[in-house]
Short mmCIF file of C-alpha atoms and ligand atoms in Angstrom, two decimals:
data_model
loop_
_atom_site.label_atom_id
_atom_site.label_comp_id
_atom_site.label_asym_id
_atom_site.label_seq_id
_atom_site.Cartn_x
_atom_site.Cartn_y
_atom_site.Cartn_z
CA UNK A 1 0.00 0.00 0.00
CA UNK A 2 2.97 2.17 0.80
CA UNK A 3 4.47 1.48 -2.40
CA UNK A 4 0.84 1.91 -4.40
CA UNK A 5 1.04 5.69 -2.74
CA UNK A 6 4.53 6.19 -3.84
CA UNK A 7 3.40 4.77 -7.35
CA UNK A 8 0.07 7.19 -7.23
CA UNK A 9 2.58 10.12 -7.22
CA UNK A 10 5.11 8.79 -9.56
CA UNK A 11 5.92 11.08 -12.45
CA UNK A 12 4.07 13.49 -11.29
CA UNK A 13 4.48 16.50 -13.45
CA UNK A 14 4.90 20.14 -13.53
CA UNK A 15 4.08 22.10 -16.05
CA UNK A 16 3.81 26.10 -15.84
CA UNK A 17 3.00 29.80 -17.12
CA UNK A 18 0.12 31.31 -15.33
CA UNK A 19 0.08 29.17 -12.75
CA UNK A 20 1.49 25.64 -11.61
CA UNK A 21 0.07 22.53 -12.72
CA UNK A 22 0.38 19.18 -11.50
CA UNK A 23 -0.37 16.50 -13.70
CA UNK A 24 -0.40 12.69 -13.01
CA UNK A 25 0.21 9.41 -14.91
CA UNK A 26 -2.58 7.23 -14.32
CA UNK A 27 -1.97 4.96 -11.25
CA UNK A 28 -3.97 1.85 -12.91
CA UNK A 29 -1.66 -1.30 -13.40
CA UNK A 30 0.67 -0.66 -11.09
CA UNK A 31 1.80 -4.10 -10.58
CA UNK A 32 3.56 -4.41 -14.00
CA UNK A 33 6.68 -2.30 -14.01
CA UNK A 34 7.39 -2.25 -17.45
CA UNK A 35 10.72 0.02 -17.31
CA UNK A 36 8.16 2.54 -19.62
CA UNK A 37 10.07 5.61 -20.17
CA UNK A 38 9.62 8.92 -21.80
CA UNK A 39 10.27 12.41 -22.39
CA UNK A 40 7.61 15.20 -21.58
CA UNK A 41 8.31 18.58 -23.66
CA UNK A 42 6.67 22.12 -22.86
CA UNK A 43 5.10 23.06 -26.17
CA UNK A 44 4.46 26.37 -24.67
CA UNK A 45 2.00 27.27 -27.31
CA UNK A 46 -1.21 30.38 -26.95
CA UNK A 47 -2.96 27.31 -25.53
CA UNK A 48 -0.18 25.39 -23.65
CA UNK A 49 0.13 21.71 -23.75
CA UNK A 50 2.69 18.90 -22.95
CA UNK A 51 3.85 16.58 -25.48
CA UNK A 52 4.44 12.91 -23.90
CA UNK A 53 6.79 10.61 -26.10
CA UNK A 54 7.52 7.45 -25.13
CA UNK A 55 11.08 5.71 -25.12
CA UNK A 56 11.61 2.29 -26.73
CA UNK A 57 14.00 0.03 -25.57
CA UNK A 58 16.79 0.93 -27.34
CA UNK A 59 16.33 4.86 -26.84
CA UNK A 60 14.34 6.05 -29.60
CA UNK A 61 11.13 7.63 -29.64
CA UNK A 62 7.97 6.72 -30.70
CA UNK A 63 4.11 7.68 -31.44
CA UNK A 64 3.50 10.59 -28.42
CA UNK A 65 0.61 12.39 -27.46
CA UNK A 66 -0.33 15.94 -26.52
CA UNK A 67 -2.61 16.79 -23.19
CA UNK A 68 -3.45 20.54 -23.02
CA UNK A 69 -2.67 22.29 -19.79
CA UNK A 70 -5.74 24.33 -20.11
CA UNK A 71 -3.33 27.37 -19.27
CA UNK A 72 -1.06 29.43 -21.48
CA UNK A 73 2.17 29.78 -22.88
CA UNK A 74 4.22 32.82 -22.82
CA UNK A 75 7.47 34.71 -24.80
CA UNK A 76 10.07 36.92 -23.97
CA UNK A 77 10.46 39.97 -26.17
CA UNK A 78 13.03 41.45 -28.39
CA UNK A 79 14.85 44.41 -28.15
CA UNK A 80 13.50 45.44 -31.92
CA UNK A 81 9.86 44.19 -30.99
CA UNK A 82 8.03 40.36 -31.39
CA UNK A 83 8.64 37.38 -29.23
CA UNK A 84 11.58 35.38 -29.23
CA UNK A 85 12.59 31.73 -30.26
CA UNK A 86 13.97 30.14 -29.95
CA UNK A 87 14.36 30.52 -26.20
CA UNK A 88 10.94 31.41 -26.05
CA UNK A 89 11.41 31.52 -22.23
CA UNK A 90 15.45 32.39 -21.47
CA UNK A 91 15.25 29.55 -19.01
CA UNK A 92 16.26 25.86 -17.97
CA UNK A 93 13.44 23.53 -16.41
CA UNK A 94 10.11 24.97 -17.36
CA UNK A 95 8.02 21.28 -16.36
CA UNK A 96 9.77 18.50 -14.30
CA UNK A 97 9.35 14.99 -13.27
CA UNK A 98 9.17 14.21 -9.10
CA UNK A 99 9.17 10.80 -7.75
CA UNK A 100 10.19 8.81 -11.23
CA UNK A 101 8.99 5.16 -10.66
CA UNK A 102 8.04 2.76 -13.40
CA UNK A 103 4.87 2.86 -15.33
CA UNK A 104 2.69 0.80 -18.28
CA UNK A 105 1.80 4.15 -19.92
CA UNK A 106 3.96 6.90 -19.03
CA UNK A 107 1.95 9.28 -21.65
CA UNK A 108 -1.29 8.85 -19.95
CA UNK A 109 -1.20 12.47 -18.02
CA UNK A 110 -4.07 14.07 -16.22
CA UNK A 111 -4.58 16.92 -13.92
CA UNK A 112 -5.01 16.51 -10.48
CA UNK A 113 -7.02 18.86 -9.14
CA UNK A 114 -6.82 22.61 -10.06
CA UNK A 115 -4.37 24.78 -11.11
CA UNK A 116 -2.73 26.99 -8.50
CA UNK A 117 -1.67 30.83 -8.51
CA UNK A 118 1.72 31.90 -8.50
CA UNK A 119 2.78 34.76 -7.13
CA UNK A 120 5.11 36.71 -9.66
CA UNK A 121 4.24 37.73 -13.22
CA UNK A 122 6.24 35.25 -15.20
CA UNK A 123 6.99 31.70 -14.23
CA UNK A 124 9.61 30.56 -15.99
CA UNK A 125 11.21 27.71 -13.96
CA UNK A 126 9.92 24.75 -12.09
CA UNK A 127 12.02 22.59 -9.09
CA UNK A 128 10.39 19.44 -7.12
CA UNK A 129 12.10 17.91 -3.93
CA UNK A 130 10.82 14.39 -3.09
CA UNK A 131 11.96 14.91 0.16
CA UNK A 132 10.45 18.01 1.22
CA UNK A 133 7.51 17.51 -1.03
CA UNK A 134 7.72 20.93 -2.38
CA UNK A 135 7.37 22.60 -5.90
CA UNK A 136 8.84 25.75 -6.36
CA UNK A 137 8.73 28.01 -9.01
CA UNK A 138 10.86 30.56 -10.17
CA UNK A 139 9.26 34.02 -12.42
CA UNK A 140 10.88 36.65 -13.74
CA UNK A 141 9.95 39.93 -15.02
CA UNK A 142 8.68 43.26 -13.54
CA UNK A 143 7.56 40.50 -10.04
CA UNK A 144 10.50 38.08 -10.00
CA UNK A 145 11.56 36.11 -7.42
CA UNK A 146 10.90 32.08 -6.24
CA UNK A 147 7.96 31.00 -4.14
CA UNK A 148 7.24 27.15 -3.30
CA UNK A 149 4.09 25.14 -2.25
CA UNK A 150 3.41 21.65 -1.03
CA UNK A 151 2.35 18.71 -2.91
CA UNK A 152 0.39 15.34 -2.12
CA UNK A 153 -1.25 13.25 -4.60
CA UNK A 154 -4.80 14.97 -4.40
CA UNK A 155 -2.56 18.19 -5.36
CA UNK A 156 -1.12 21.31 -5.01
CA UNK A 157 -1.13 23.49 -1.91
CA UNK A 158 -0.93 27.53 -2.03
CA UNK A 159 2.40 28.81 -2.73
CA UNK A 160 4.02 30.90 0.45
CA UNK A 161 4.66 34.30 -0.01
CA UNK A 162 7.67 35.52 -2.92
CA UNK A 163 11.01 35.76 -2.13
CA UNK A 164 11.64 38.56 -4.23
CA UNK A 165 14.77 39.49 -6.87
CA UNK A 166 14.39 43.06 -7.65
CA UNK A 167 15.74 43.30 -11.40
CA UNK A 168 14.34 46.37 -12.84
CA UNK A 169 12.85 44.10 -15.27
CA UNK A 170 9.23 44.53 -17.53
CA UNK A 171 6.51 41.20 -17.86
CA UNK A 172 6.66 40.22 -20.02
CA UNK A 173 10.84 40.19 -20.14
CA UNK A 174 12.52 42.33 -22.65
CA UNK A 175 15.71 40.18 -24.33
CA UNK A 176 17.15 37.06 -22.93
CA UNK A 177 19.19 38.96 -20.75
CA UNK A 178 19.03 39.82 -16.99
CA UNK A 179 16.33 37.27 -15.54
CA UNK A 180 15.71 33.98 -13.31
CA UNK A 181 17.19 31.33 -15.17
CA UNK A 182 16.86 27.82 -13.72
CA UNK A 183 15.46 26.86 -10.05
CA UNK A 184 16.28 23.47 -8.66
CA UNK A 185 17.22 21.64 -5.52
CA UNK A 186 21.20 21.10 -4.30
CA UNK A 187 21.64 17.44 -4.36
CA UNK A 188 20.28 16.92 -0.69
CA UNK A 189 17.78 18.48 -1.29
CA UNK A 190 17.68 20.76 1.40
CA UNK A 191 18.75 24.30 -0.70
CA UNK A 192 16.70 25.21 -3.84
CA UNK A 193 19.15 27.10 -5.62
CA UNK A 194 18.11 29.88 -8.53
CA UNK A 195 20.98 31.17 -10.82
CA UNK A 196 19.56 34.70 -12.27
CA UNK A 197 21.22 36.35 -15.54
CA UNK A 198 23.08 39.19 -15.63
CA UNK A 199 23.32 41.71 -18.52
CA UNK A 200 26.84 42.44 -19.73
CA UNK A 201 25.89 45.46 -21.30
CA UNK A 202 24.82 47.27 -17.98
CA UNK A 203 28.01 45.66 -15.97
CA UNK A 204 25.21 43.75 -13.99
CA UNK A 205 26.96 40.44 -13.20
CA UNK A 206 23.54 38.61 -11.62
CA UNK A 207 23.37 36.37 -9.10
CA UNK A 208 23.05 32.53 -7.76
CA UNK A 209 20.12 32.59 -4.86
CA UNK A 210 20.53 30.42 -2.24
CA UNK A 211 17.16 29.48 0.10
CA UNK A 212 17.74 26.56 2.63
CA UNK A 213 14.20 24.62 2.69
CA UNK A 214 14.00 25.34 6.07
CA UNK A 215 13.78 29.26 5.69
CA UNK A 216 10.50 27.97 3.72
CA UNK A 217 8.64 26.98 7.77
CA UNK A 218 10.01 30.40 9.55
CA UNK A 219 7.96 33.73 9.29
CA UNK A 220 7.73 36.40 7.97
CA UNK A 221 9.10 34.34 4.41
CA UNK A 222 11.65 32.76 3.57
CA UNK A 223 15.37 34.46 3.30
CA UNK A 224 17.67 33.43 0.99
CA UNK A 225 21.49 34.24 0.42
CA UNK A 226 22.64 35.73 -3.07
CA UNK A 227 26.40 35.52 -3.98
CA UNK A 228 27.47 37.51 -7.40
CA UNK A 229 30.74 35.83 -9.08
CA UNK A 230 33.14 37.69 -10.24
CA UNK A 231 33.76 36.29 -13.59
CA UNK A 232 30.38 35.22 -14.87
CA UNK A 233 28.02 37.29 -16.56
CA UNK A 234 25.36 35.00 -17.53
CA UNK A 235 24.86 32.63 -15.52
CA UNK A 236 21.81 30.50 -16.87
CA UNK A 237 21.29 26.61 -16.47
CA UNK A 238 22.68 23.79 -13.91
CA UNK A 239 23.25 20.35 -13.48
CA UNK A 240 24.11 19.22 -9.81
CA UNK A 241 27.13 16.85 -9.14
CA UNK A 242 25.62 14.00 -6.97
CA UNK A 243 27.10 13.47 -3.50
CA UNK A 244 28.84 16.83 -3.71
CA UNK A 245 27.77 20.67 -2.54
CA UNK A 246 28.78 21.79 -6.54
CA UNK A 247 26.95 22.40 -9.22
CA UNK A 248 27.96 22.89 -13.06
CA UNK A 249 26.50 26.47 -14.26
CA UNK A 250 27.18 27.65 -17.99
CA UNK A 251 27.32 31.03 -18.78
CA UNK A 252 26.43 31.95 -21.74
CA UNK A 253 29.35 34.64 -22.08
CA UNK A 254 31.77 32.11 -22.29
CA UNK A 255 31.01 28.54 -21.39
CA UNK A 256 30.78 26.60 -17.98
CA UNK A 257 31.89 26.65 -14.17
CA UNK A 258 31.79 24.67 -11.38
CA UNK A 259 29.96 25.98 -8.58
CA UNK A 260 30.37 25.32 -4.63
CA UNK A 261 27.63 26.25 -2.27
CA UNK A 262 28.84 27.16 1.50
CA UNK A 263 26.67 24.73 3.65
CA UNK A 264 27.19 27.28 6.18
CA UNK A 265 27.14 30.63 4.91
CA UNK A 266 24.89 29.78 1.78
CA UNK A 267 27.45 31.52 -0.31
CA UNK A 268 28.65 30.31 -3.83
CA UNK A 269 32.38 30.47 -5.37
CA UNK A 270 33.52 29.40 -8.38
CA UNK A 271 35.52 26.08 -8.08
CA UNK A 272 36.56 26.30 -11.70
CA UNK A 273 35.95 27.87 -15.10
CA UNK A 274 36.01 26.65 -18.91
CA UNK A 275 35.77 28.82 -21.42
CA UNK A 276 34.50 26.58 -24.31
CA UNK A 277 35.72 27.06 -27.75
CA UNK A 278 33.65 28.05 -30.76
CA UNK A 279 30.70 28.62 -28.10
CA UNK A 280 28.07 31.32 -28.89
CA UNK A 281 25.52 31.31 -25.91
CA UNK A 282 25.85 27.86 -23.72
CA UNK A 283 22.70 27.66 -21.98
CA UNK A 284 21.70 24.11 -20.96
CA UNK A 285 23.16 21.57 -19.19
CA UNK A 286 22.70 17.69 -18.06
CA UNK A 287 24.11 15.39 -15.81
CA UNK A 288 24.65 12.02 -16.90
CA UNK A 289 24.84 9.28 -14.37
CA UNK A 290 26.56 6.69 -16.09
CA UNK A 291 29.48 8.73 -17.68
CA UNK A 292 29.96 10.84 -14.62
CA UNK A 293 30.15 14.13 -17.29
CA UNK A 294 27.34 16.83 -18.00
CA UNK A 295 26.61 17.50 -21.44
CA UNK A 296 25.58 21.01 -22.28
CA UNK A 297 24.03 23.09 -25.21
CA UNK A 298 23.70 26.22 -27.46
CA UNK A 299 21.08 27.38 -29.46
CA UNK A 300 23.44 29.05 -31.84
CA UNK A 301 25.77 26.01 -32.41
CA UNK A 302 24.06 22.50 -33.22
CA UNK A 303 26.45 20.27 -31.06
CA UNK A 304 26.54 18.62 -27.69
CA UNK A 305 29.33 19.34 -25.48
CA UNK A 306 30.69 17.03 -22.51
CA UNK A 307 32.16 18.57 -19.53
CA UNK A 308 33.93 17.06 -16.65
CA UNK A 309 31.32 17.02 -13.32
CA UNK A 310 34.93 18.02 -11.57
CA UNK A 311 36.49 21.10 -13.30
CA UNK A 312 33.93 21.75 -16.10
CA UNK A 313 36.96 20.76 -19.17
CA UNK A 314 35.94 20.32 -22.37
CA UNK A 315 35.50 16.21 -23.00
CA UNK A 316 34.31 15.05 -25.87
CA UNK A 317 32.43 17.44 -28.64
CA UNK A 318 29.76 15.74 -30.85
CA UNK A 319 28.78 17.96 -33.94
CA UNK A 320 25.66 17.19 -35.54
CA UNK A 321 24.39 17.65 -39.15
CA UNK A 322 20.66 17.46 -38.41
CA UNK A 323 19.89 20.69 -40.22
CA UNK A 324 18.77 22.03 -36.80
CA UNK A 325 20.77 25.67 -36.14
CA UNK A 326 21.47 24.73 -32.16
CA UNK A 327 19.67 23.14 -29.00
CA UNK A 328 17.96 24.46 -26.30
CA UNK A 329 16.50 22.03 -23.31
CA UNK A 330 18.10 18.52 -22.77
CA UNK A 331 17.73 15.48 -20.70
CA UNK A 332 19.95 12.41 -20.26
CA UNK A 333 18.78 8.95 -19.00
CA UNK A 334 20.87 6.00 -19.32
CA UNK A 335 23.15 6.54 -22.51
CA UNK A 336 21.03 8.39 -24.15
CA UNK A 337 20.93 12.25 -24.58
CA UNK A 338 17.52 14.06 -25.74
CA UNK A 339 18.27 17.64 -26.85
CA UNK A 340 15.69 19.61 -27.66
CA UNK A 341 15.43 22.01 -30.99
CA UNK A 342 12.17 24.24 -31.16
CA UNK A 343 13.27 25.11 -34.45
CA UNK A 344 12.95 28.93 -35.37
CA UNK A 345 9.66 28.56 -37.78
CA UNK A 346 11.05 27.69 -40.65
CA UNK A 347 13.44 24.75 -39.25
CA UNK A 348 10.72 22.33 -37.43
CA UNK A 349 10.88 21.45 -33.77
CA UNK A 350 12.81 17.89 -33.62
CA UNK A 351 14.20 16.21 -30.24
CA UNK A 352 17.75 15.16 -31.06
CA UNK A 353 18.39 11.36 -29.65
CA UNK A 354 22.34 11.14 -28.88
CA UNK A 355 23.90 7.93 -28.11
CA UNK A 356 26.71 9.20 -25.44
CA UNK A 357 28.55 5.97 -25.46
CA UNK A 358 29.00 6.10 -29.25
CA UNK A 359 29.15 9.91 -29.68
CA UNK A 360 26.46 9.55 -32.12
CA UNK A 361 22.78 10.48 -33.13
CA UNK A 362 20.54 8.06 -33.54
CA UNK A 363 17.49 9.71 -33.92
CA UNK A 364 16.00 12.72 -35.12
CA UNK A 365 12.30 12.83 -33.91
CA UNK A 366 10.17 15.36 -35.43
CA UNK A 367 7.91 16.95 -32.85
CA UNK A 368 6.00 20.08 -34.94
CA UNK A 369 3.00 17.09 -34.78
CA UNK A 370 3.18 16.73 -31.39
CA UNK A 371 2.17 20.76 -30.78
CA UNK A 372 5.76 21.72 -30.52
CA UNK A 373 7.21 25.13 -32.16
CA UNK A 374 9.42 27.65 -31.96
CA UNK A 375 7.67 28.86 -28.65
CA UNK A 376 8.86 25.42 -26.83
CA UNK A 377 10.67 24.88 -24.11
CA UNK A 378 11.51 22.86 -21.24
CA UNK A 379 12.12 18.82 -21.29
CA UNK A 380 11.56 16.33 -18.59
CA UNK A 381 12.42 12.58 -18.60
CA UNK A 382 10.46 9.53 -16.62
CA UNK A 383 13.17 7.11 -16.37
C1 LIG B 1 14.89 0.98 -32.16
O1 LIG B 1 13.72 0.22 -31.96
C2 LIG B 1 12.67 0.63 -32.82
C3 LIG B 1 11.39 -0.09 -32.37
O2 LIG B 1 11.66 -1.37 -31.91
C4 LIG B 1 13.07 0.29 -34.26
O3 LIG B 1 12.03 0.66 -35.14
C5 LIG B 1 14.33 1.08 -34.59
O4 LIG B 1 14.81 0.74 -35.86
C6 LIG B 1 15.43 0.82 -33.58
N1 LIG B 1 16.48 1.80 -33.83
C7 LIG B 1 17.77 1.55 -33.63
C8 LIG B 1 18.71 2.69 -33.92
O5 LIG B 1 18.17 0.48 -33.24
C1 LIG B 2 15.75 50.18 -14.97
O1 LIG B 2 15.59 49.94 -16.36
C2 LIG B 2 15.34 51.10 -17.11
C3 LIG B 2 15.02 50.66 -18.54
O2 LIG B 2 15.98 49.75 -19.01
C4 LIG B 2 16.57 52.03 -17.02
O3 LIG B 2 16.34 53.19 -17.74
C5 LIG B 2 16.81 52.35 -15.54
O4 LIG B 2 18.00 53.11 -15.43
C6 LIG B 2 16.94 51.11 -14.71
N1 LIG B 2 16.98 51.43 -13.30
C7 LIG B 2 17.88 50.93 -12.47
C8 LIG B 2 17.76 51.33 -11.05
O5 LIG B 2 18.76 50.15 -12.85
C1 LIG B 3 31.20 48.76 -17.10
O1 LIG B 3 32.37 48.70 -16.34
C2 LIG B 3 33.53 49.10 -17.03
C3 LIG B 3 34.75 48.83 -16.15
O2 LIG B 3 34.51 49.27 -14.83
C4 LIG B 3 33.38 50.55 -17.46
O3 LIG B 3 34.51 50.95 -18.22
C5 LIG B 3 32.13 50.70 -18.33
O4 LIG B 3 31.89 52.08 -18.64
C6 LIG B 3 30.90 50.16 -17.60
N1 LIG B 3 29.75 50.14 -18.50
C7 LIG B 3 28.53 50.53 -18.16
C8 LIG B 3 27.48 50.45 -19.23
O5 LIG B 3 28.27 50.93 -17.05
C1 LIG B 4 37.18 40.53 -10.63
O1 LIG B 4 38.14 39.78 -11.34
C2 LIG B 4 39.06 40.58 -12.05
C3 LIG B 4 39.90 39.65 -12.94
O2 LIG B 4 40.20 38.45 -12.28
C4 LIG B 4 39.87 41.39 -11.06
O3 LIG B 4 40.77 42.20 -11.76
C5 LIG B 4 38.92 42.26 -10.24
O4 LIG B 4 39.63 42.94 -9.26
C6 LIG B 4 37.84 41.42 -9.58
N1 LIG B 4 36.84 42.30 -8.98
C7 LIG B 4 36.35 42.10 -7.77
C8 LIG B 4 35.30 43.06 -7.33
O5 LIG B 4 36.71 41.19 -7.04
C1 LIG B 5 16.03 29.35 -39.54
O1 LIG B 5 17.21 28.58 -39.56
C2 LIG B 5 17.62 28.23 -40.87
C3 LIG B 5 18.78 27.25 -40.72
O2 LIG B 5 19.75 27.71 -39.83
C4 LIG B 5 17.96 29.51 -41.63
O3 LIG B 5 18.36 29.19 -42.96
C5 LIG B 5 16.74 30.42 -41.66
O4 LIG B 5 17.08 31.65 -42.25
C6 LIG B 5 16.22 30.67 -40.27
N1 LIG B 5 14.93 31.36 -40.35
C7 LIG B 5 14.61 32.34 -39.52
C8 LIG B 5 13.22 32.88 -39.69
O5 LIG B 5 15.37 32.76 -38.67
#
């Protein structure tokens, strides 16, 4: 029975803009743990929906389906007017799998219960702690800032109050520049950690926000710790190290570091720094469990880069000659790598399958059928 809960809440689901979401994977047939796996992308379209494509045995994809989110998706803006992408959303981890367990049909998502406010203008980032059995969500935009709520199986709870970033920034954001960028939990889960983008052209550096969980339970709201590192500019996604306090961040300016969060002060310094050639804006990044590396992405350059976990050098580079002009959003599970593309309108939207171990793709999965566009972001993986 204990394990039929755990199963109820497997894979739960968080999908975003407007307000948090929680959908499920139906809990029937729980007995037959078929390994199903699959990957979950935001489409992020004027009516928002989550594309769910299953993963066959040897790592492709197949079929899919689309549930709408009954919310909507949302853009950032350009500097010369109209919305961008890709990048639609200047962000890492826009819907996110909790509590990954087995299931018979991994792409059979519903919503449980009802959608909850956020507070903050523009949710752009979604976290999940098993643990703690928290969502949190990070917006940016004129209201910025990261606010969390509990979750059960019958739901969401209300969010607590925002912890707010004061960035001088509109809703909805002007540029990809200067803005949350990914919030997630440290490895024990008991820090969720936001990096926020700075903007090179105003010497504003941004910042990594650090929030233990506890500060979550103490009144008035929960205080967090900000460190600004001298030497990004940037900052955008992350991919925690497991069993360590570090984190790999890239920076768009000029590639990746390892970061190291204080567990007493809360405060972040740079372990190391890589500056990786050829880069244009490396956003993304990926932790992969079985070759101890993190693979990372650019929108601007079609290739997957591999970075030591330890000191964030360059290890392997595999270019790709997809027709796709870069990647945004990627997960890994297992060997395989599943990079996301939105395409820019005329390119379509294709998920990129990478066999790590070979340094190869192996698939190039369309996805404009599955709702996916320009506008998408965000990918999640049920392993
Ligand atoms: C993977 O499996 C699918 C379905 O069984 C098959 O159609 C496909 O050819 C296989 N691809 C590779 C690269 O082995
Ligand atoms: C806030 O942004 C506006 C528009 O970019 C700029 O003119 C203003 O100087 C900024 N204010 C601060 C305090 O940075
Ligand atoms: C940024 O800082 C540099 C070095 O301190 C300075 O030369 C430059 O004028 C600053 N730029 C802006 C836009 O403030
Ligand atoms: C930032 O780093 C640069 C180059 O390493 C150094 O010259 C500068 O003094 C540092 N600034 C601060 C505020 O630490
Ligand atoms: C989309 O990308 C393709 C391939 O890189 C390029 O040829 C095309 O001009 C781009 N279209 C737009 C609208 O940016």
């Amino acid at each position: 029975m204990l394990f039929s809960f755990k199963f109820c809440i497997a894979g739960a689901l968080v999908g975003l803009l407007a307000t948090a979401q929680l959908l499920d994977a139906s809990c029937k047939s729980w007995e037959a743990p078929s390994g199903a796996k699959a990957i979950y992308i935001l489409n992020n379209g004027d009516s928002n929906s989550v594309a769910a494509i299953p993963i066959a045995h040897n790592g492709t994809l197949f079929g899919g389906v689309t549930r709408a989110t009954g919310g909507n998706g949302g853009s950032t803006v350009k500097a010369t007017g109209g919305f961008n992408g890709p990048d639609a959303l200047g962000s890492q981890s826009s819907l996110t799998v909790v509590d990954s367990v087995s299931k018979t049909d991994p792409t059979d998502l519903k919503l449980v219960n009802k959608p909850i406010a956020v507070p903050g203008q523009f949710p752009v980032t979604v976290a999940a702690s098993s643990k703690n059995s928290l969502v949190c969500v990070g917006t940016t935009g004129a209201q910025a800032g990261v606010s969390c709520a509990s979750y059960t199986p019958g739901g969401l709870g209300s969010m607590s109050p925002l912890t707010v970033f004061s960035l001088n920034q509109t809703t909805p954001p002007s540029r990809p520049l200067n803005g949350v960028a990914h919030t997630f939990f440290s490895d024990d889960e008991d820090r969720l950690i936001t990096t926020v983008k700075g903007d090179p052209t105003t010497n504003n550096t941004g910042f990594v926000s650090v929030l233990p969980v506890e500060n979550f339970y103490s009144y008035p709201g929960a205080h967090d710790t900000r460190s600004s590192l001298n030497g990004t500019a940037v900052l955008f996604g992350a991919a925690v190290i497991p069993g360590t306090s570090t984190f790999l961040a890239t920076d768009a300016s000029f590639g990746a570091a390892i970061l190291q969060v204080n567990s007493f002060t809360n405060e972040v310094l740079i372990s190391s720094k890589q500056t990786i050639p050829g880069q244009k804006a490396t956003c993304w990044a990926a932790y992969s469990k079985q070759r101890g590396s993190v693979f990372v992405t650019d929108p601007l350059v079609n290739r997957l880069v591999e970075l030591s976990a330890l000191d964030s050098q360059v290890i392997t580079t595999i270019d790709l000659t997809n027709g796709d002009s870069g990647l945004i959003d990627l997960k890994v599970s297992g060997r395989y790598v599943y990079a996301l593309s939105p395409g820019n309108g005329t390119t379509p939207a294709a998920v990129t399958v990478v066999d790590s171990f070979v340094g190869k793709q192996i698939q190039h999965f369309l996805v404009g059928g599955l709702g996916a566009s320009k506008s998408s972001q965000g990918v999640a993986v049920l392993e």
